[in-house]
Amino acid sequence: MFAFSNSSRVNPPPGRGHSRTSASTSNSGRQRANSGVARVGGRGHVRPSRSQVINQRASDILQELDSSDVTEDSVLFHGLIYAGFSPKRQQNVKRRQLLLDRFTSHYGPVPGAVTALHLELIEKFGDKFSFKYLMMTLHWFKCYQTEHCMSGMWKHGEEFCRNKVREIANNIRSLYSDKIRLDPTHFDRDEVHWLSVDTVNYITQEFRGSPSTEWYDPKSNSSGLKYEFALPIRHDFCVWKRGPSKPSRHDKTIFCGAANKDTPKEQWDRSALYFQLPKGKKAIADSAYEGIADKVTVKRDGQDREVWDFIDRAQNRQEAYHGRLDAYAILRHRFRHGSSTEKKMELHNLCVEALMVVLHFDLHHRPLWEI
């Protein structure tokens, strides 16, 4: 009889079954490596990689933001997460001003202004009003990315991003009539010069549905739209906007509500700013408004130096407000939306009025200078 010791046992030769097992093990290892997970305890369980943990934590934090959590610090923190700055990167920043600069570079207004805006929108539209989509819309205003770029950053399809930012822009614009209004109670009884006024041209794509030289903007040598803005001399907010108009219209005709310079006064539009100023009250403007001294004060020879300095400060402050609007790429760059003339003007006006509301909140935190 034969007896075999353990040391004399022969391992089976490598066969088809053995090679299959090795290949399966190797493939599963590669799959785990590619998926970014690792085995735990050798039992086939998996754990997420470090990057997945960080991303999941950021996602969980964003889901927790509700109406009771809307504070300046939480808005800053969550807004920067959407912009790509992880909690760890934010914690490593020693200067708060750097975080604020990053926030305003992506969204425009400071966190305090976004907080006040978001709370007012929650009050009007309910607790379900989305913080994420508000930030997506502000980012669209500020950076004016294409839908393809927005789709990657905000993890939604192009059509969803397009429809959602227009929806939220309309929600913001719903506050326009309450925030942007010419209220006589804002002014002192003895105050003569109430406002500063001027127009701004914004470039757009060509109006191919109604081609005309009237859309030509000589300032930019391009097609565009013109708006009239008016600011109180003693307050840090805008109270008036008229437009959009064709760039070929003169500033004075917009102010008076005239179709052109030859239109008789009896045919002027009574909704124009000229008729909204009470008798004896005036606006300050540049020389384009020469000839309507009963409503507008401009520089003239013979005026005191103090008067000239006062007019200069008012006009510079007006330009500073225009600069705040121009800081948003959707107005600074060529506007590309709208398949027809009417739709293009409607969408551009939507963006202007929504941004005026955003700027109204921002001016409470970053006011213009006093005159």
Short mmCIF file of C-alpha atoms in Angstrom, two decimals:
data_model
loop_
_atom_site.label_atom_id
_atom_site.label_comp_id
_atom_site.label_asym_id
_atom_site.label_seq_id
_atom_site.Cartn_x
_atom_site.Cartn_y
_atom_site.Cartn_z
CA MET A 1 0.00 0.00 0.00
CA PHE A 2 1.19 3.45 -0.71
CA ALA A 3 0.98 6.43 1.64
CA PHE A 4 1.49 10.04 0.59
CA SER A 5 2.74 12.72 2.91
CA ASN A 6 1.47 16.29 2.77
CA SER A 7 4.78 17.41 1.35
CA SER A 8 4.48 15.05 -1.57
CA ARG A 9 1.10 16.30 -2.74
CA VAL A 10 1.14 17.68 -6.21
CA ASN A 11 -0.76 20.88 -7.08
CA PRO A 12 -3.03 20.52 -10.08
CA PRO A 13 -1.48 21.83 -13.26
CA PRO A 14 -2.71 25.15 -14.49
CA GLY A 15 -5.78 24.34 -16.47
CA ARG A 16 -8.70 26.15 -17.97
CA GLY A 17 -10.53 26.44 -14.66
CA HIS A 18 -7.53 27.88 -12.88
CA SER A 19 -6.80 30.47 -15.52
CA ARG A 20 -10.48 31.49 -15.49
CA THR A 21 -10.31 32.17 -11.75
CA SER A 22 -7.18 34.26 -12.07
CA ALA A 23 -8.60 36.30 -14.92
CA SER A 24 -11.80 36.90 -12.99
CA THR A 25 -9.87 38.09 -9.97
CA SER A 26 -7.70 40.33 -12.11
CA ASN A 27 -10.71 41.81 -13.93
CA SER A 28 -12.57 42.52 -10.69
CA GLY A 29 -9.47 44.25 -9.33
CA ARG A 30 -9.27 46.44 -12.41
CA GLN A 31 -12.97 47.23 -12.15
CA ARG A 32 -12.55 48.31 -8.55
CA ALA A 33 -9.56 50.44 -9.48
CA ASN A 34 -11.48 52.09 -12.30
CA SER A 35 -14.55 52.72 -10.15
CA GLY A 36 -12.54 54.39 -7.40
CA VAL A 37 -13.64 51.99 -4.63
CA ALA A 38 -11.70 49.57 -2.43
CA ARG A 39 -12.51 46.23 -0.82
CA VAL A 40 -13.10 46.10 2.91
CA GLY A 41 -12.19 42.99 4.93
CA GLY A 42 -11.75 40.86 1.82
CA ARG A 43 -15.48 40.04 1.74
CA GLY A 44 -16.40 41.88 -1.43
CA HIS A 45 -17.71 44.97 0.36
CA VAL A 46 -16.64 48.30 -1.08
CA ARG A 47 -15.98 51.70 0.39
CA PRO A 48 -16.04 55.03 -1.48
CA SER A 49 -12.83 56.77 -2.38
CA ARG A 50 -11.76 59.99 -0.67
CA SER A 51 -12.95 62.13 -3.57
CA GLN A 52 -16.37 60.45 -3.51
CA VAL A 53 -16.66 61.09 0.23
CA ILE A 54 -15.84 64.78 -0.21
CA ASN A 55 -18.28 65.16 -3.09
CA GLN A 56 -21.03 63.35 -1.18
CA ARG A 57 -20.48 65.49 1.89
CA ALA A 58 -20.70 68.65 -0.23
CA SER A 59 -23.91 67.34 -1.83
CA ASP A 60 -25.39 66.51 1.58
CA ILE A 61 -24.53 69.99 2.88
CA LEU A 62 -26.25 71.66 -0.08
CA GLN A 63 -29.37 69.58 0.43
CA GLU A 64 -29.63 70.83 4.01
CA LEU A 65 -29.95 74.52 3.11
CA ASP A 66 -33.53 75.62 3.76
CA SER A 67 -35.29 78.82 4.77
CA SER A 68 -34.14 78.51 8.39
CA ASP A 69 -30.49 78.16 7.32
CA VAL A 70 -30.29 81.19 5.01
CA THR A 71 -27.65 83.41 6.59
CA GLU A 72 -24.83 85.43 5.11
CA ASP A 73 -22.25 82.81 6.14
CA SER A 74 -24.27 79.86 4.81
CA VAL A 75 -24.91 81.64 1.50
CA LEU A 76 -21.19 82.36 1.14
CA PHE A 77 -20.25 78.78 2.04
CA HIS A 78 -22.76 77.01 -0.20
CA GLY A 79 -22.32 79.44 -3.08
CA LEU A 80 -18.60 78.74 -3.16
CA ILE A 81 -19.25 74.99 -3.13
CA TYR A 82 -21.36 75.39 -6.28
CA ALA A 83 -18.49 77.40 -7.79
CA GLY A 84 -16.10 74.49 -7.18
CA PHE A 85 -14.50 75.46 -3.86
CA SER A 86 -14.74 72.46 -1.53
CA PRO A 87 -15.21 72.87 2.25
CA LYS A 88 -11.55 72.03 2.79
CA ARG A 89 -10.38 74.69 0.32
CA GLN A 90 -12.59 77.26 2.02
CA GLN A 91 -11.29 76.32 5.47
CA ASN A 92 -7.71 76.74 4.27
CA VAL A 93 -8.34 80.36 3.29
CA LYS A 94 -7.18 82.72 6.02
CA ARG A 95 -8.61 85.94 4.58
CA ARG A 96 -12.39 86.26 4.40
CA GLN A 97 -12.02 88.93 1.73
CA LEU A 98 -10.60 86.32 -0.65
CA LEU A 99 -13.73 84.20 -0.18
CA LEU A 100 -15.90 87.26 -0.83
CA ASP A 101 -13.94 88.12 -3.97
CA ARG A 102 -14.40 84.58 -5.27
CA PHE A 103 -18.11 84.74 -4.50
CA THR A 104 -18.74 88.07 -6.22
CA SER A 105 -16.62 87.02 -9.21
CA HIS A 106 -19.00 84.09 -9.79
CA TYR A 107 -22.34 85.66 -8.81
CA GLY A 108 -22.10 89.47 -8.69
CA PRO A 109 -23.71 90.64 -5.43
CA VAL A 110 -22.19 90.11 -1.98
CA PRO A 111 -23.54 87.25 0.19
CA GLY A 112 -25.52 89.65 2.38
CA ALA A 113 -27.42 90.93 -0.66
CA VAL A 114 -28.11 87.38 -1.90
CA THR A 115 -29.36 86.46 1.57
CA ALA A 116 -31.85 89.33 1.64
CA LEU A 117 -32.96 88.60 -1.93
CA HIS A 118 -33.40 84.89 -1.25
CA LEU A 119 -35.42 85.47 1.92
CA GLU A 120 -37.73 87.88 0.10
CA LEU A 121 -38.23 85.37 -2.72
CA ILE A 122 -38.97 82.65 -0.15
CA GLU A 123 -41.55 84.94 1.44
CA LYS A 124 -43.22 85.48 -1.92
CA PHE A 125 -42.92 82.01 -3.50
CA GLY A 126 -42.72 79.74 -0.45
CA ASP A 127 -40.10 77.64 1.32
CA LYS A 128 -39.59 75.47 -1.75
CA PHE A 129 -37.93 78.30 -3.66
CA SER A 130 -34.58 76.84 -4.73
CA PHE A 131 -31.34 78.36 -3.51
CA LYS A 132 -29.40 76.35 -6.07
CA TYR A 133 -31.36 77.69 -9.03
CA LEU A 134 -31.16 81.23 -7.70
CA MET A 135 -27.37 80.89 -7.65
CA MET A 136 -27.42 79.31 -11.10
CA THR A 137 -29.33 82.33 -12.44
CA LEU A 138 -27.01 84.83 -10.74
CA HIS A 139 -24.04 82.96 -12.22
CA TRP A 140 -25.69 83.15 -15.65
CA PHE A 141 -26.09 86.91 -15.25
CA LYS A 142 -22.54 87.39 -14.02
CA CYS A 143 -20.56 85.04 -16.30
CA TYR A 144 -23.03 84.52 -19.18
CA GLN A 145 -21.88 80.99 -19.94
CA THR A 146 -23.37 79.03 -22.81
CA GLU A 147 -25.90 76.29 -22.04
CA HIS A 148 -23.28 73.59 -22.65
CA CYS A 149 -20.97 75.08 -20.02
CA MET A 150 -23.86 75.53 -17.58
CA SER A 151 -24.89 71.92 -18.10
CA GLY A 152 -21.50 70.71 -16.91
CA MET A 153 -21.27 73.01 -13.90
CA TRP A 154 -24.84 72.64 -12.65
CA LYS A 155 -25.38 68.96 -13.57
CA HIS A 156 -28.52 69.50 -15.64
CA GLY A 157 -29.33 69.30 -19.32
CA GLU A 158 -29.09 72.33 -21.59
CA GLU A 159 -32.84 72.73 -22.03
CA PHE A 160 -33.44 72.54 -18.28
CA CYS A 161 -30.78 75.19 -17.59
CA ARG A 162 -32.22 77.48 -20.27
CA ASN A 163 -35.79 77.25 -18.98
CA LYS A 164 -34.85 77.40 -15.30
CA VAL A 165 -32.75 80.58 -15.46
CA ARG A 166 -35.55 82.34 -17.32
CA GLU A 167 -38.05 81.16 -14.74
CA ILE A 168 -35.93 82.39 -11.83
CA ALA A 169 -35.18 85.66 -13.66
CA ASN A 170 -38.93 86.22 -13.89
CA ASN A 171 -39.26 85.46 -10.17
CA ILE A 172 -36.62 88.08 -9.40
CA ARG A 173 -38.24 90.56 -11.78
CA SER A 174 -41.54 90.14 -9.90
CA LEU A 175 -40.00 92.36 -7.18
CA TYR A 176 -39.28 95.13 -9.70
CA SER A 177 -42.44 97.20 -9.26
CA ASP A 178 -41.92 97.30 -5.49
CA LYS A 179 -38.22 98.18 -5.60
CA ILE A 180 -37.84 100.39 -8.68
CA ARG A 181 -40.38 103.20 -8.43
CA LEU A 182 -40.36 106.98 -8.37
CA ASP A 183 -41.95 107.79 -5.00
CA PRO A 184 -42.30 111.51 -4.13
CA THR A 185 -42.11 110.65 -0.42
CA HIS A 186 -38.42 109.78 -0.90
CA PHE A 187 -37.60 113.46 -1.43
CA ASP A 188 -37.60 116.52 0.82
CA ARG A 189 -40.19 119.17 0.14
CA ASP A 190 -37.56 121.85 -0.48
CA GLU A 191 -35.36 119.61 -2.64
CA VAL A 192 -35.22 120.91 -6.22
CA HIS A 193 -32.89 118.48 -7.93
CA TRP A 194 -34.38 115.05 -7.35
CA LEU A 195 -32.56 112.88 -9.86
CA SER A 196 -29.65 112.32 -12.17
CA VAL A 197 -30.58 110.80 -15.53
CA ASP A 198 -28.74 109.28 -18.48
CA THR A 199 -29.03 106.54 -21.08
CA VAL A 200 -26.99 103.38 -21.70
CA ASN A 201 -26.60 101.29 -24.86
CA TYR A 202 -26.14 97.51 -24.69
CA ILE A 203 -24.90 95.47 -27.63
CA THR A 204 -26.97 92.63 -29.07
CA GLN A 205 -26.93 90.32 -32.03
CA GLU A 206 -28.41 91.75 -35.20
CA PHE A 207 -32.17 92.17 -35.50
CA ARG A 208 -32.48 90.12 -38.65
CA GLY A 209 -36.25 89.90 -38.37
CA SER A 210 -36.56 93.67 -38.84
CA PRO A 211 -33.29 94.95 -40.34
CA SER A 212 -32.86 98.72 -40.08
CA THR A 213 -30.18 101.31 -39.46
CA GLU A 214 -32.23 102.42 -36.45
CA TRP A 215 -30.75 99.49 -34.49
CA TYR A 216 -27.24 100.81 -35.11
CA ASP A 217 -25.36 101.93 -32.00
CA PRO A 218 -22.60 104.40 -32.92
CA LYS A 219 -20.93 103.99 -29.51
CA SER A 220 -20.16 100.32 -30.09
CA ASN A 221 -20.35 100.36 -33.90
CA SER A 222 -22.85 97.53 -33.62
CA SER A 223 -26.52 96.75 -33.09
CA GLY A 224 -27.98 97.27 -29.66
CA LEU A 225 -30.70 98.55 -27.33
CA LYS A 226 -30.93 101.77 -25.33
CA TYR A 227 -32.26 102.26 -21.78
CA GLU A 228 -32.84 105.35 -19.64
CA PHE A 229 -31.99 105.20 -15.91
CA ALA A 230 -32.56 107.74 -13.14
CA LEU A 231 -31.08 107.78 -9.63
CA PRO A 232 -32.10 109.96 -6.67
CA ILE A 233 -29.42 112.46 -5.74
CA ARG A 234 -29.71 111.61 -2.02
CA HIS A 235 -30.44 107.86 -2.08
CA ASP A 236 -28.54 104.73 -3.08
CA PHE A 237 -31.02 103.03 -5.39
CA CYS A 238 -32.46 103.41 -8.85
CA VAL A 239 -36.03 104.68 -9.19
CA TRP A 240 -36.57 104.76 -12.92
CA LYS A 241 -35.96 102.77 -16.09
CA ARG A 242 -37.39 103.40 -19.54
CA GLY A 243 -36.74 101.13 -22.49
CA PRO A 244 -35.67 99.22 -24.38
CA SER A 245 -35.53 101.70 -27.22
CA LYS A 246 -33.70 101.79 -30.52
CA PRO A 247 -30.19 103.26 -30.16
CA SER A 248 -30.97 105.81 -32.83
CA ARG A 249 -33.44 107.60 -30.52
CA HIS A 250 -31.98 110.72 -28.96
CA ASP A 251 -31.65 110.85 -25.17
CA LYS A 252 -33.84 113.95 -24.97
CA THR A 253 -36.68 112.41 -26.99
CA ILE A 254 -36.74 109.40 -24.63
CA PHE A 255 -36.84 111.71 -21.61
CA CYS A 256 -39.72 113.71 -23.08
CA GLY A 257 -41.59 110.78 -24.60
CA ALA A 258 -41.32 112.20 -28.12
CA ALA A 259 -41.10 110.02 -31.21
CA ASN A 260 -38.46 112.36 -32.64
CA LYS A 261 -37.14 115.89 -32.16
CA ASP A 262 -39.91 117.36 -34.33
CA THR A 263 -42.79 115.81 -32.37
CA PRO A 264 -44.98 118.57 -30.85
CA LYS A 265 -45.31 118.60 -27.08
CA GLU A 266 -49.01 117.83 -27.29
CA GLN A 267 -48.08 114.40 -28.69
CA TRP A 268 -45.44 113.52 -26.11
CA ASP A 269 -45.98 110.31 -24.18
CA ARG A 270 -47.35 111.25 -20.74
CA SER A 271 -45.65 108.22 -19.14
CA ALA A 272 -42.19 109.68 -19.87
CA LEU A 273 -39.96 110.93 -17.06
CA TYR A 274 -40.53 114.53 -18.13
CA PHE A 275 -44.13 114.27 -16.92
CA GLN A 276 -43.32 112.25 -13.79
CA LEU A 277 -41.29 115.06 -12.25
CA PRO A 278 -43.59 117.50 -10.39
CA LYS A 279 -43.55 121.16 -11.29
CA GLY A 280 -40.43 122.85 -9.96
CA LYS A 281 -38.48 119.59 -9.59
CA LYS A 282 -35.55 118.80 -11.87
CA ALA A 283 -33.04 116.18 -12.97
CA ILE A 284 -29.31 116.61 -13.59
CA ALA A 285 -27.99 115.42 -16.95
CA ASP A 286 -25.34 116.00 -19.60
CA SER A 287 -25.48 118.35 -22.58
CA ALA A 288 -27.62 115.90 -24.61
CA TYR A 289 -30.58 117.17 -22.57
CA GLU A 290 -30.00 120.81 -23.44
CA GLY A 291 -33.18 122.73 -24.22
CA ILE A 292 -35.57 121.50 -21.49
CA ALA A 293 -34.48 123.82 -18.68
CA ASP A 294 -37.81 123.49 -16.89
CA LYS A 295 -37.01 119.86 -16.06
CA VAL A 296 -33.25 119.33 -16.51
CA THR A 297 -30.16 121.17 -15.30
CA VAL A 298 -27.03 120.89 -17.44
CA LYS A 299 -23.69 122.67 -17.43
CA ARG A 300 -23.80 126.16 -18.87
CA ASP A 301 -21.34 129.02 -19.20
CA GLY A 302 -21.64 131.45 -16.34
CA GLN A 303 -22.52 128.92 -13.67
CA ASP A 304 -20.52 128.92 -10.44
CA ARG A 305 -17.70 126.45 -9.97
CA GLU A 306 -19.64 124.85 -7.11
CA VAL A 307 -22.54 124.18 -9.46
CA TRP A 308 -20.24 122.54 -12.00
CA ASP A 309 -18.69 120.36 -9.29
CA PHE A 310 -22.13 119.32 -8.08
CA ILE A 311 -23.23 118.37 -11.61
CA ASP A 312 -19.97 116.47 -12.18
CA ARG A 313 -20.40 114.44 -9.00
CA ALA A 314 -23.99 113.59 -9.87
CA GLN A 315 -23.06 112.49 -13.39
CA ASN A 316 -20.09 110.43 -12.16
CA ARG A 317 -22.31 108.71 -9.63
CA GLN A 318 -24.80 107.94 -12.37
CA GLU A 319 -22.02 106.40 -14.44
CA ALA A 320 -20.96 104.33 -11.44
CA TYR A 321 -24.43 102.80 -11.32
CA HIS A 322 -24.19 101.99 -15.01
CA GLY A 323 -20.83 100.39 -14.29
CA ARG A 324 -22.42 98.16 -11.64
CA LEU A 325 -24.86 96.88 -14.25
CA ASP A 326 -22.13 96.56 -16.84
CA ALA A 327 -20.19 94.29 -14.47
CA TYR A 328 -22.61 91.51 -15.43
CA ALA A 329 -21.43 89.79 -18.59
CA ILE A 330 -24.97 89.26 -19.87
CA LEU A 331 -25.23 93.04 -20.39
CA ARG A 332 -21.58 93.73 -21.17
CA HIS A 333 -21.30 91.05 -23.86
CA ARG A 334 -23.37 90.68 -26.99
CA PHE A 335 -26.85 89.46 -26.09
CA ARG A 336 -27.59 86.31 -28.07
CA HIS A 337 -31.15 85.27 -27.13
CA GLY A 338 -34.45 85.76 -28.93
CA SER A 339 -35.46 84.40 -32.31
CA SER A 340 -37.47 87.49 -33.26
CA THR A 341 -37.15 91.22 -32.65
CA GLU A 342 -39.96 91.20 -30.10
CA LYS A 343 -38.59 88.18 -28.25
CA LYS A 344 -35.05 89.57 -28.18
CA MET A 345 -36.26 92.85 -26.71
CA GLU A 346 -38.50 91.05 -24.23
CA LEU A 347 -35.71 88.77 -22.95
CA HIS A 348 -33.16 91.58 -22.77
CA ASN A 349 -35.59 93.73 -20.81
CA LEU A 350 -36.23 90.77 -18.48
CA CYS A 351 -32.52 90.54 -17.70
CA VAL A 352 -32.16 94.31 -17.20
CA GLU A 353 -35.09 94.53 -14.80
CA ALA A 354 -34.04 91.41 -12.86
CA LEU A 355 -30.51 92.80 -12.50
CA MET A 356 -31.86 96.14 -11.32
CA VAL A 357 -33.59 94.25 -8.50
CA VAL A 358 -30.38 92.35 -7.68
CA LEU A 359 -28.43 95.61 -7.69
CA HIS A 360 -31.06 97.23 -5.47
CA PHE A 361 -30.24 94.69 -2.75
CA ASP A 362 -26.49 94.92 -3.39
CA LEU A 363 -26.46 98.71 -3.02
CA HIS A 364 -27.62 98.34 0.58
CA HIS A 365 -24.30 96.60 1.28
CA ARG A 366 -22.05 98.40 -1.22
CA PRO A 367 -23.57 101.88 -1.61
CA LEU A 368 -22.54 104.57 -4.05
CA TRP A 369 -20.83 107.68 -2.74
CA GLU A 370 -22.68 110.71 -1.44
CA ILE A 371 -22.87 113.87 -3.52
#
